Each structure stands twice: as C-alpha cells, then as structure tokens.
Tab-separated table of C-alpha atoms in Angstrom:
chain	number	residue	atom	x	y	z
T	1	MET	CA	12.147	-28.243	-19.252
T	2	PRO	CA	12.850	-26.206	-16.119
T	3	ARG	CA	14.373	-28.208	-13.281
T	4	LEU	CA	11.885	-29.054	-10.543
T	5	VAL	CA	12.892	-27.854	-7.093
T	6	ASP	CA	12.193	-29.872	-3.968
T	7	HIS	CA	11.190	-27.057	-1.628
T	8	GLU	CA	11.674	-29.107	1.520
T	9	VAL	CA	15.209	-29.977	0.434
T	10	ARG	CA	15.899	-26.300	-0.207
T	11	ARG	CA	14.577	-25.348	3.210
T	12	ARG	CA	16.815	-27.992	4.775
T	13	GLU	CA	19.796	-26.582	2.890
T	14	ILE	CA	19.066	-23.154	4.331
T	15	THR	CA	18.531	-24.332	7.920
T	16	GLY	CA	21.699	-26.430	7.612
T	17	ALA	CA	23.550	-23.279	6.586
T	18	VAL	CA	22.093	-21.437	9.596
T	19	ARG	CA	23.447	-24.177	11.866
T	20	ARG	CA	26.923	-23.891	10.390
T	21	VAL	CA	26.923	-20.101	10.715
T	22	ILE	CA	25.899	-20.412	14.379
T	23	VAL	CA	28.628	-22.991	15.052
T	24	GLY	CA	31.208	-20.772	13.368
T	25	GLY	CA	30.244	-17.397	14.774
T	26	GLY	CA	27.327	-17.589	17.165
T	27	LEU	CA	23.773	-16.422	16.687
T	28	GLU	CA	24.889	-12.829	16.207
T	29	ALA	CA	26.645	-13.911	12.997
T	30	VAL	CA	23.360	-15.060	11.433
T	31	THR	CA	22.055	-12.696	8.763
T	32	PHE	CA	20.381	-13.217	5.392
T	33	GLN	CA	23.738	-12.456	3.788
T	34	THR	CA	25.832	-14.906	5.841
T	35	VAL	CA	23.270	-17.687	5.506
T	36	ALA	CA	23.001	-17.176	1.749
T	37	ALA	CA	26.786	-17.242	1.394
T	38	GLU	CA	27.067	-20.396	3.478
T	39	ALA	CA	24.305	-22.123	1.502
T	40	GLY	CA	25.757	-20.969	-1.833
T	41	ILE	CA	22.518	-19.312	-2.936
T	42	SER	CA	21.247	-15.760	-3.321
T	43	VAL	CA	19.913	-13.621	-0.486
T	44	ARG	CA	16.695	-13.263	-2.467
T	45	LEU	CA	16.223	-17.048	-2.444
T	46	VAL	CA	16.673	-17.219	1.325
T	47	GLN	CA	14.075	-14.473	1.645
T	48	TYR	CA	11.736	-16.386	-0.667
T	49	TYR	CA	11.707	-19.359	1.699
T	50	PHE	CA	11.935	-17.404	4.947
T	51	GLY	CA	10.549	-13.911	4.943
T	52	THR	CA	12.124	-12.896	8.232
T	53	LYS	CA	15.169	-13.823	10.278
T	54	SER	CA	12.869	-15.064	13.027
T	55	GLU	CA	11.281	-17.521	10.589
T	56	PHE	CA	14.517	-19.216	9.605
T	57	LEU	CA	15.750	-19.235	13.195
T	58	LEU	CA	12.600	-21.041	14.329
T	59	ALA	CA	12.814	-23.426	11.367
T	60	THR	CA	16.432	-24.166	12.273
T	61	HIS	CA	15.512	-24.859	15.888
T	62	ARG	CA	12.765	-27.232	14.740
T	63	SER	CA	15.125	-28.985	12.321
T	64	VAL	CA	17.619	-29.660	15.115
T	65	MET	CA	14.880	-31.109	17.301
T	66	ALA	CA	13.529	-33.185	14.407
T	67	ASP	CA	16.958	-34.673	13.681
T	68	ALA	CA	17.500	-35.454	17.360
T	69	GLY	CA	14.025	-36.958	17.543
T	70	VAL	CA	14.758	-39.343	14.673
T	71	ARG	CA	17.959	-40.423	16.398
T	72	PHE	CA	16.150	-40.899	19.727
T	73	MET	CA	13.572	-43.125	18.081
T	74	GLN	CA	16.270	-45.226	16.428
T	75	ARG	CA	17.963	-45.772	19.801
T	76	TRP	CA	14.589	-46.375	21.442
T	77	ASN	CA	13.529	-48.960	18.891
T	78	ALA	CA	16.892	-50.697	19.149
T	79	LEU	CA	16.356	-51.137	22.899
T	80	GLY	CA	13.072	-52.981	22.365
T	81	GLU	CA	9.746	-52.762	24.172
T	82	ASP	CA	11.035	-54.539	27.294
T	83	ALA	CA	14.046	-52.277	27.809
T	84	ASP	CA	15.098	-51.650	31.374
T	85	PRO	CA	13.981	-48.131	32.450
T	86	ARG	CA	17.529	-47.181	33.450
T	87	GLU	CA	18.903	-48.200	30.051
T	88	ALA	CA	16.086	-46.366	28.269
T	89	ILE	CA	16.789	-43.135	30.184
T	90	ARG	CA	20.532	-43.567	29.700
T	91	ALA	CA	20.123	-43.978	25.945
T	92	VAL	CA	18.092	-40.771	25.711
T	93	LEU	CA	20.486	-38.770	27.875
T	94	THR	CA	23.644	-39.826	26.038
T	95	GLU	CA	22.024	-38.734	22.778
T	96	LEU	CA	21.980	-35.206	24.228
T	97	LEU	CA	25.697	-35.173	25.003
T	98	PRO	CA	28.091	-33.752	22.374
T	99	LEU	CA	29.895	-37.060	21.865
T	100	ASP	CA	30.337	-36.696	18.099
T	101	TYR	CA	30.273	-33.932	15.505
T	102	GLN	CA	26.526	-34.021	14.871
T	103	ARG	CA	25.585	-33.938	18.549
T	104	ARG	CA	28.202	-31.258	19.210
T	105	GLU	CA	26.729	-29.092	16.456
T	106	GLU	CA	23.235	-29.582	17.860
T	107	ALA	CA	24.365	-28.719	21.389
T	108	ILE	CA	26.051	-25.523	20.183
T	109	VAL	CA	22.991	-24.467	18.194
T	110	LEU	CA	20.552	-25.212	21.024
T	111	GLY	CA	22.819	-23.416	23.486
T	112	ALA	CA	22.836	-20.366	21.213
T	113	PHE	CA	19.048	-20.418	21.028
T	114	GLY	CA	18.851	-20.720	24.801
T	115	THR	CA	21.019	-17.619	25.190
T	116	ALA	CA	18.937	-15.798	22.580
T	117	ALA	CA	15.779	-16.608	24.503
T	118	ILE	CA	17.288	-15.065	27.628
T	119	THR	CA	18.424	-11.910	25.854
T	120	GLY	CA	15.416	-11.606	23.535
T	121	GLN	CA	17.401	-11.909	20.306
T	122	GLY	CA	14.772	-13.057	17.821
T	123	ILE	CA	13.391	-16.108	19.598
T	124	THR	CA	11.400	-16.377	22.813
T	125	ALA	CA	11.921	-18.775	25.699
T	126	GLU	CA	8.515	-20.345	25.104
T	127	GLU	CA	9.580	-21.282	21.577
T	128	THR	CA	12.535	-23.281	22.968
T	129	PHE	CA	10.613	-25.157	25.676
T	130	ALA	CA	9.174	-27.996	23.568
T	131	ALA	CA	12.369	-30.049	23.647
T	132	PRO	CA	13.045	-29.955	27.412
T	133	ARG	CA	9.362	-30.586	28.126
T	134	ALA	CA	9.416	-33.648	25.879
T	135	LEU	CA	12.581	-34.881	27.591
T	136	VAL	CA	11.024	-34.474	31.039
T	137	THR	CA	7.938	-36.417	29.941
T	138	ILE	CA	10.007	-39.296	28.535
T	139	VAL	CA	12.236	-39.519	31.609
T	140	ALA	CA	9.314	-39.240	34.050
T	141	ASP	CA	7.484	-42.075	32.284
T	142	GLN	CA	10.530	-44.320	32.582
T	143	LEU	CA	11.046	-43.375	36.230
T	144	ARG	CA	7.470	-44.427	36.955
T	145	ARG	CA	8.210	-47.772	35.337
T	146	ALA	CA	11.299	-48.123	37.521
T	147	GLN	CA	9.244	-47.326	40.624
T	148	LEU	CA	7.074	-50.423	40.272
T	149	PRO	CA	7.518	-52.513	43.459
T	150	ALA	CA	8.807	-55.470	41.479
T	151	THR	CA	11.439	-53.328	39.787
T	152	SER	CA	12.881	-51.023	42.442
T	153	PRO	CA	12.222	-50.228	46.102
T	154	HIS	CA	14.029	-46.897	45.702
T	155	LEU	CA	11.810	-43.893	46.453
T	156	ILE	CA	11.334	-41.766	43.346
T	157	ASN	CA	9.441	-38.546	42.702
T	158	ALA	CA	9.125	-39.096	38.965
T	159	ASP	CA	8.165	-35.559	37.948
T	160	LEU	CA	10.706	-33.707	40.114
T	161	ASP	CA	13.499	-36.168	39.420
T	162	ALA	CA	12.826	-35.920	35.682
T	163	GLU	CA	13.084	-32.126	35.898
T	164	LEU	CA	16.355	-32.466	37.807
T	165	ILE	CA	17.774	-34.918	35.265
T	166	ALA	CA	16.812	-32.668	32.335
T	167	MET	CA	18.469	-29.649	33.964
T	168	ALA	CA	21.581	-31.654	34.817
T	169	ILE	CA	22.038	-33.095	31.327
T	170	GLY	CA	21.628	-29.658	29.753
T	171	GLY	CA	24.315	-28.222	32.019
T	172	LEU	CA	26.591	-31.182	31.408
T	173	ALA	CA	26.273	-30.844	27.626
T	174	GLN	CA	27.091	-27.142	27.722
T	175	GLY	CA	30.017	-27.773	30.075
T	176	MET	CA	31.468	-30.278	27.621
T	177	LEU	CA	31.318	-27.671	24.857
T	178	GLN	CA	33.513	-25.445	27.020
T	179	GLY	CA	36.040	-28.231	27.554
T	180	TYR	CA	34.880	-29.194	31.025
T	181	GLY	CA	35.287	-32.951	31.170
T	182	THR	CA	35.695	-35.673	28.568
T	183	ALA	CA	33.218	-37.947	26.821
T	184	LYS	CA	34.130	-40.743	29.235
T	185	SER	CA	33.728	-38.593	32.353
T	186	ALA	CA	30.432	-37.172	31.072
T	187	VAL	CA	28.916	-40.627	30.603
T	188	GLU	CA	30.229	-41.633	34.040
T	189	LEU	CA	28.385	-38.619	35.475
T	190	VAL	CA	25.184	-39.731	33.726
T	191	ASP	CA	25.557	-43.161	35.328
T	192	HIS	CA	26.237	-41.575	38.716
T	193	LEU	CA	23.161	-39.372	38.403
T	194	LEU	CA	21.013	-42.392	37.574
T	195	ASP	CA	22.488	-44.200	40.593
T	196	ARG	CA	21.470	-41.263	42.794
T	197	VAL	CA	17.921	-41.251	41.434
T	198	LEU	CA	17.286	-44.957	40.898
T	199	GLY	CA	19.709	-46.547	43.331
T	200	PRO	CA	22.847	-48.491	42.379
T	201	LYS	CA	22.714	-50.545	39.198
T	202	ASP	CA	22.161	-54.262	39.590
T	203	GLU	CA	25.551	-55.560	38.472
T	204	SER	CA	24.136	-59.015	37.847
T	205	ALA	CA	22.127	-57.560	34.937
T	206	GLY	CA	25.357	-56.726	33.105
T	207	HIS	CA	26.575	-53.489	31.571
T	208	SER	CA	25.976	-52.014	28.180
T	209	SER	CA	28.677	-50.101	26.354
T	210	ILE	CA	29.023	-46.629	27.855
T	211	LEU	CA	29.591	-44.834	24.577
T	212	ARG	CA	27.995	-44.917	21.161
T	213	MET	CA	30.310	-42.726	19.159
C-alpha cells in the first residue's frame, strides 16, 4: 500500500526549511531550490504545496506566529487567572526576546519579513501587522486592569502606552540580534520600561525569576 502523507506535516517541514534558509542567508536566499534542498525534498514537491514564493513566505510567517502564540498561551495559563497585570505583560514581552534558539530564530525571521515589507520583497506590510496588533491589544487590556484605582494610582493611557511598549520590545529584540546588550540587560530594560509605565514595582509582592531560558 502507498504510504499516506500527512499534508499538514509536510507543509510544516517546508515552512521550517524556509525559516532555516532565512536564518542562514536572509530572505533573499529563499528560493524554491534552496527551500527544497534544505527540506530534503524535490522542488516539484515544494511547488505542489505552495504554488508561489509569496504563498510559502506567508505560510512561514503564519507558522512563526502560531508557534509563538502557543508559547504565549502556555505562559499565560501558567500565570493563572488572577495574575498581576505587570507579571502578565512581562511574561508576554520576554517571550518576544531572543533569549533562546527558538525565540532567536523567530526574531530573525520576523525581522526579515519586516524588512521585506518595507522594500516590497514578496510580502506587504499589512500582512505582517497581525502580530503587533495582537500584542498591543493584549498589553492594553492588562494596562487597563492595572489602572483600576485599587491596583495602581499611576496615570496610564492604555492604548498609547501599549503601542509604545510594542515598539520598544520590537526594537530591543532586533538590537539583541545585532549583539547590542545581553539577555540579562534586555530583561532589566523590560522591567525598567514597565516601571516607567506602571510605576515602581511593589517590592513587598516579591519578584519572579527574570529569565525563563
């Protein structure tokens, strides 16, 4: 009997190969030939699953966001429903920093897509906006929780501050990829940013570990 093929697994193999090609040589290195070679399959098979380069680039972008989303939800669920807003925001932001191989790969790939959107290389800016918009929504919701009178007297503009935080964390992640700062200093900057937005942390509440490597 012919072997059954799990098409979703095959698509994941191809988008995983695209990621590795981007990490190794940038978006300009991505072709049907290089992706096929990296995946260990034929060019024709890549074309069967993705008819155009744009299709597998978009699928790769979505796969990165899906993987990050699963990780976010795991961290979120671990915090519990009554998590402090600061800790919830901090958990989300540190997941975006390239603190281990997987997050470094994701940051490189997303940075490459961001550059491609600017230069018009196969993917548009609008197609890369879903992730930052989702981040802004999550952070703004937590900032509104922190703004409750019983929680914090610090004046917060949830929407603008969330936009600022999203921009800052994106720049910090890309700076780390270039060797600007260490994992420790990056997380310290996240804490400092949250202090600026939310006010100083209540030391009596205790500290969580700054890194989840």
